[in-house]
Coordinates of C-alpha atoms in Angstrom, one line a residue:
Chain A
M367 CA 15.6 -3.6 11.1
P368 CA 13.9 -0.3 10.2
L369 CA 11.1 1.2 12.2
F370 CA 7.9 2.2 10.5
Y371 CA 6.1 4.5 12.9
E372 CA 8.0 3.0 15.9
I373 CA 7.1 -0.6 14.8
E374 CA 10.1 -2.7 14.1
I375 CA 9.4 -4.8 11.0
R376 CA 10.7 -8.4 10.6
S377 CA 11.1 -8.4 6.8
R378 CA 12.2 -5.8 4.2
L379 CA 9.6 -7.1 1.8
L380 CA 6.1 -5.7 1.8
L381 CA 3.7 -7.7 -0.3
G382 CA 0.5 -6.8 -2.1
T383 CA -2.4 -9.2 -2.0
A384 CA -4.0 -8.5 -5.4
R385 CA -4.0 -10.5 -8.7
Y386 CA -3.1 -13.9 -7.4
P387 CA -4.6 -16.9 -9.2
S388 CA -6.3 -18.1 -5.9
P389 CA -6.4 -17.3 -2.2
A390 CA -4.4 -20.5 -1.6
V391 CA -1.6 -19.2 -3.8
L392 CA -1.7 -15.8 -2.1
A393 CA -1.4 -17.5 1.3
E394 CA 1.6 -19.6 0.1
A395 CA 3.3 -16.6 -1.4
V396 CA 2.9 -14.6 1.8
R397 CA 4.5 -17.5 3.8
R398 CA 7.4 -18.0 1.4
S399 CA 8.1 -14.3 1.2
G400 CA 8.6 -14.1 5.0
T401 CA 6.8 -10.7 4.9
D402 CA 5.0 -9.4 8.0
I403 CA 3.2 -6.6 6.2
V404 CA 0.7 -7.0 3.4
T405 CA -1.3 -4.3 1.6
V406 CA -5.1 -4.6 1.4
S407 CA -7.9 -2.5 0.0
L408 CA -11.6 -1.7 0.3
R409 CA -14.3 -2.1 -2.3
R410 CA -18.1 -2.0 -2.6
E411 CA -19.7 -5.1 -1.1
T412 CA -22.8 -6.6 -2.7
A413 CA -25.9 -7.1 -0.6
G414 CA -25.7 -10.5 1.2
G415 CA -22.1 -10.8 -0.1
R416 CA -19.5 -12.6 1.9
Q417 CA -16.4 -11.9 -0.3
G418 CA -14.9 -9.3 1.9
G419 CA -15.4 -11.4 5.0
A420 CA -13.7 -14.4 3.4
F421 CA -10.7 -12.3 2.4
F422 CA -10.6 -10.7 5.8
E423 CA -10.5 -14.1 7.5
L424 CA -7.7 -15.3 5.2
I425 CA -5.5 -12.3 6.1
R426 CA -6.2 -12.8 9.8
E427 CA -5.1 -16.4 9.6
L428 CA -1.8 -15.4 8.0
G429 CA -1.0 -13.4 11.1
V430 CA 0.6 -10.5 9.3
R431 CA 0.2 -6.7 9.8
V432 CA -2.0 -5.0 7.2
L433 CA -1.3 -1.8 5.4
P434 CA -4.6 -0.6 3.9
N435 CA -4.4 1.5 0.7
T436 CA -6.5 4.1 -1.0
A437 CA -5.9 2.7 -4.4
G438 CA -8.0 4.1 -7.2
C439 CA -8.7 7.4 -5.5
H440 CA -8.3 10.3 -7.8
S441 CA -9.1 13.1 -5.3
V442 CA -8.1 14.1 -1.8
S443 CA -11.7 13.8 -0.5
E444 CA -12.1 10.3 -1.9
A445 CA -8.7 9.2 -0.5
V446 CA -9.4 10.7 2.9
L447 CA -12.8 9.1 3.2
T448 CA -11.4 5.7 2.1
A449 CA -8.7 6.0 4.7
R450 CA -11.2 6.7 7.4
M451 CA -13.3 3.7 6.3
A452 CA -10.2 1.5 6.2
R453 CA -9.3 2.4 9.8
E454 CA -12.8 1.5 10.8
V455 CA -12.5 -2.0 9.2
F456 CA -8.9 -2.9 9.7
G457 CA -8.4 -1.2 13.1
T458 CA -5.0 0.3 12.2
D459 CA -3.8 3.9 11.9
W460 CA -1.5 2.8 9.0
I461 CA -2.6 4.0 5.6
K462 CA -0.9 3.7 2.2
L463 CA -2.0 7.0 0.7
E464 CA -2.5 7.0 -3.0
V465 CA -3.9 9.9 -4.8
I466 CA -3.7 9.1 -8.5
G467 CA -3.1 12.0 -10.9
H468 CA -2.6 10.4 -14.3
Q469 CA -4.8 7.8 -15.9
D470 CA -2.2 6.0 -18.0
T471 CA 0.9 6.1 -15.8
L472 CA -0.9 6.1 -12.5
Q473 CA 1.5 8.8 -11.4
P474 CA 0.6 10.2 -8.0
D475 CA -1.0 13.6 -7.8
V476 CA 1.7 14.9 -5.5
F477 CA -0.2 18.1 -4.7
G478 CA -3.2 16.2 -3.6
L479 CA -0.9 13.7 -1.8
V480 CA 0.6 16.4 0.4
E481 CA -2.8 17.8 1.2
G482 CA -4.3 14.4 2.0
A483 CA -1.2 13.5 4.1
R484 CA -1.7 16.7 6.1
I485 CA -5.4 16.0 6.8
L486 CA -4.8 12.4 7.7
T487 CA -1.8 12.9 10.0
G488 CA -3.9 15.5 11.8
E489 CA -6.5 12.8 12.5
G490 CA -3.8 10.5 13.9
F491 CA -3.2 8.4 10.8
Q492 CA 0.3 7.1 10.2
V493 CA 0.7 7.8 6.5
F494 CA 2.8 5.8 4.0
P495 CA 2.6 8.1 0.9
Y496 CA 2.9 6.6 -2.6
T497 CA 5.0 9.4 -4.2
T498 CA 7.6 10.1 -6.9
D499 CA 11.3 10.5 -6.4
D500 CA 10.9 14.3 -6.3
L501 CA 12.9 15.7 -3.3
V502 CA 10.8 18.8 -2.8
V503 CA 7.6 16.8 -2.6
A504 CA 9.3 14.4 -0.2
E505 CA 10.2 17.4 2.0
R506 CA 6.6 18.6 1.9
L507 CA 5.4 15.1 2.9
L508 CA 7.7 15.1 5.9
E509 CA 6.5 18.6 6.9
A510 CA 2.9 17.2 6.6
G511 CA 3.8 14.6 9.2
C512 CA 4.8 11.5 7.2
Q513 CA 7.6 9.5 8.8
V514 CA 8.0 7.0 6.0
L515 CA 8.2 7.8 2.2
M516 CA 7.4 5.4 -0.6
P517 CA 8.7 6.6 -4.0
W518 CA 7.9 4.7 -7.1
C519 CA 10.7 3.4 -9.3
A520 CA 8.5 3.0 -12.4
P521 CA 4.7 3.0 -13.1
I522 CA 2.6 0.6 -11.0
G523 CA 2.5 -2.8 -12.5
S524 CA 4.9 -1.9 -15.4
A525 CA 7.7 -4.3 -14.2
M526 CA 10.2 -1.8 -15.8
G527 CA 12.4 -1.6 -12.8
P528 CA 14.3 1.5 -11.6
Q529 CA 14.0 4.2 -14.3
N530 CA 15.8 6.9 -12.4
V531 CA 18.5 5.3 -10.3
Q532 CA 20.2 8.7 -9.7
G533 CA 16.9 10.2 -8.4
L534 CA 16.5 7.3 -6.0
R535 CA 20.2 7.7 -4.9
A536 CA 19.7 11.4 -4.3
M537 CA 16.6 10.7 -2.2
R538 CA 18.4 8.3 0.0
A539 CA 21.3 10.8 0.4
E540 CA 18.9 13.6 1.2
F541 CA 16.9 11.7 3.8
P542 CA 19.3 9.4 5.5
D543 CA 17.2 8.9 8.6
V544 CA 13.7 8.5 7.0
P545 CA 12.6 4.9 6.2
L546 CA 12.3 4.7 2.4
I547 CA 10.4 2.0 0.7
V548 CA 10.4 1.6 -3.1
D549 CA 6.8 1.1 -4.0
A550 CA 5.7 0.3 -7.6
G551 CA 7.4 -0.6 -10.8
I552 CA 9.6 -3.5 -9.8
G553 CA 9.5 -6.5 -12.1
R554 CA 12.4 -8.7 -11.2
P555 CA 14.4 -9.7 -8.1
S556 CA 17.4 -7.9 -9.7
H557 CA 15.5 -4.7 -9.7
A558 CA 14.8 -5.1 -6.0
T559 CA 18.5 -5.8 -5.3
T560 CA 19.4 -2.6 -7.2
V561 CA 17.3 -0.4 -5.0
M562 CA 18.4 -2.2 -1.8
E563 CA 22.0 -1.7 -2.8
L564 CA 21.2 2.0 -2.9
G565 CA 20.4 1.8 0.7
Y566 CA 16.6 1.7 0.6
D567 CA 15.0 0.2 3.7
A568 CA 12.4 -2.0 2.0
V569 CA 10.5 -2.8 -1.2
L570 CA 6.7 -3.1 -1.7
L571 CA 5.8 -5.6 -4.5
N572 CA 2.6 -7.0 -5.9
T573 CA 2.3 -7.7 -9.6
A574 CA 5.9 -9.0 -9.9
V575 CA 5.0 -11.8 -7.5
A576 CA 1.3 -12.3 -8.2
G577 CA 1.8 -12.4 -12.0
A578 CA 4.7 -14.8 -12.0
A579 CA 4.2 -18.4 -13.2
D580 CA 4.9 -19.6 -9.7
P581 CA 4.1 -16.7 -7.3
A582 CA 5.3 -18.5 -4.1
A583 CA 8.7 -19.3 -5.7
M584 CA 9.0 -15.8 -6.9
A585 CA 8.1 -14.4 -3.5
E586 CA 11.0 -16.4 -2.0
A587 CA 13.4 -15.2 -4.8
F588 CA 12.5 -11.6 -4.1
A589 CA 13.1 -12.1 -0.4
K590 CA 16.6 -13.4 -1.1
A591 CA 17.3 -10.6 -3.6
I592 CA 16.2 -8.0 -1.1
D593 CA 18.4 -9.5 1.6
A594 CA 21.3 -9.7 -0.8
G595 CA 21.0 -6.0 -1.8
H596 CA 20.7 -4.9 1.8
A597 CA 23.7 -6.9 2.9
A598 CA 25.7 -5.5 -0.1
H599 CA 24.8 -2.0 0.8
G600 CA 26.1 -2.6 4.3
A601 CA 29.3 -4.3 3.1
G602 CA 30.5 -1.3 1.0
M603 CA 30.6 -1.9 -2.7
L604 CA 33.4 -1.1 -5.2
E605 CA 32.8 1.8 -7.6
P606 CA 33.2 1.0 -11.3
R607 CA 36.6 1.8 -12.9
D608 CA 37.4 2.6 -16.5
M609 CA 40.4 0.2 -16.8
A610 CA 41.1 -3.4 -15.8
V611 CA 42.7 -4.1 -12.5
P612 CA 44.3 -7.6 -12.3
S613 CA 42.8 -9.6 -9.4
T614 CA 45.7 -12.0 -9.2
P615 CA 48.9 -10.4 -7.8
L616 CA 51.8 -10.1 -10.2
I617 CA 54.5 -10.2 -7.6
G618 CA 56.5 -13.5 -7.9
K619 CA 55.0 -14.4 -11.3
A620 CA 57.2 -16.8 -13.2
V621 CA 59.0 -15.6 -16.3
F622 CA 59.1 -18.3 -19.0
S623 CA 60.9 -16.5 -21.8
Chain H
M542 CA -37.6 6.9 -0.2
K543 CA -34.9 7.0 -2.8
L544 CA -31.5 5.9 -1.8
T545 CA -28.3 5.5 -3.8
I546 CA -26.5 2.4 -2.4
N547 CA -23.0 1.7 -3.8
G548 CA -23.8 3.8 -6.9
E549 CA -27.2 2.1 -7.6
E550 CA -30.6 3.8 -7.0
H551 CA -33.0 1.9 -4.8
E552 CA -36.6 2.7 -3.7
L553 CA -37.1 1.4 -0.2
Q554 CA -37.9 2.4 3.3
A555 CA -35.4 2.3 6.2
T556 CA -35.3 4.6 9.2
T557 CA -31.7 4.1 10.1
L558 CA -28.5 2.9 8.5
A559 CA -28.4 -0.2 10.7
E560 CA -32.0 -1.1 9.6
L561 CA -31.0 -0.7 5.9
L562 CA -28.0 -3.0 6.3
Q563 CA -30.2 -5.6 8.0
R564 CA -32.9 -5.3 5.3
L565 CA -30.3 -5.8 2.5
E566 CA -28.6 -8.7 4.4
F567 CA -25.3 -6.9 4.8
E568 CA -23.7 -8.8 7.7
G569 CA -20.3 -8.9 9.4
D570 CA -17.8 -7.0 11.4
W571 CA -15.8 -6.1 8.3
L572 CA -18.1 -3.6 6.7
A573 CA -17.4 0.1 6.6
T574 CA -20.2 2.6 5.8
A575 CA -20.4 6.2 4.7
V576 CA -23.4 8.4 4.0
N577 CA -23.1 11.4 1.7
G578 CA -19.3 11.3 1.8
E579 CA -19.0 11.1 5.6
L580 CA -17.9 8.0 7.6
V581 CA -20.6 6.5 9.8
R582 CA -18.9 4.3 12.4
K583 CA -20.3 0.9 13.2
A584 CA -21.5 2.0 16.7
D585 CA -23.3 5.0 15.2
R586 CA -25.4 3.1 12.5
V587 CA -28.3 2.4 14.9
D588 CA -28.7 6.2 15.5
H589 CA -28.0 7.4 12.0
R590 CA -31.3 8.3 10.5
L591 CA -31.6 8.1 6.7
Q592 CA -33.1 10.8 4.5
D593 CA -34.4 10.8 1.0
S594 CA -31.7 11.0 -1.7
D595 CA -28.9 9.9 0.7
R596 CA -25.9 8.4 -1.0
I597 CA -24.6 5.3 0.9
E598 CA -21.4 3.5 0.5
I599 CA -20.9 0.0 2.0
L600 CA -17.4 -1.3 1.6
S601 CA -15.5 -4.4 2.7
P602 CA -11.9 -5.7 2.6
M603 CA -10.5 -6.6 -0.8
Q604 CA -7.2 -7.6 -2.2
G605 CA -4.9 -4.6 -2.9
G606 CA -1.4 -3.7 -3.9

């Protein structure tokens, strides 16, 4: 199993906790997925409010590791402050760093991302950057101290699946020893299989599971798809050919005419 | 004194951040606080004196992707 900042993970599926129909459905989806890492966030609490506490208790009861995010942050200063506040609440150095650069596509601001990663790693954070499949940005993130990279495969929540398979393949080839997690854009288990077949280490999902008619069943389907893709990568797949190749041997075939 | 708490303006008196949280019935171990864009750790809230026009953020865990 891959190591994320020297922690060996038990599952190659990381699951988001947002947009489920109810806390009970979220809990069941987490169990059926087999994940041991879920993403969480921070939001303004209302005076006298207990919502945050109730959610915090639910996550604790699930017994999984949390990966707090800086979702919705559009500037480095916002993201850095959110990361510091998340560490205070969740008690982990892990942070999924998001610096959003484009309103419609939620494409990361990769310049801000590198700057934020540098600041946070300097403060002892272990940064999981939500990035694109740009190799130069990836290189800069590693220079900034990131030991894991999380490229998108399509815009967040779009369910489009891998839009640039060649780009993802190139990233895997360029960084063979860096844990790579596809984060964002996956809609179906087959999409997850595709990126795992490319040799990715893990997949981070949220909407594809939470938005399914039966989130718990979908979580399990994704877990199987991810395992299948990973096993296929290790087993060595055939390359496509232009012409047919008979699978049944022709030697000894009867001649009837 | 005028304080902006989670984006809303309030007119109230509180000497420290800890006192403000108590007055507004914010309770629990899961809160994170910042004043004027700087994190104020839980242990420092008792000593963190508030000033007029301070901007205070009080956050708690929420579902996220």
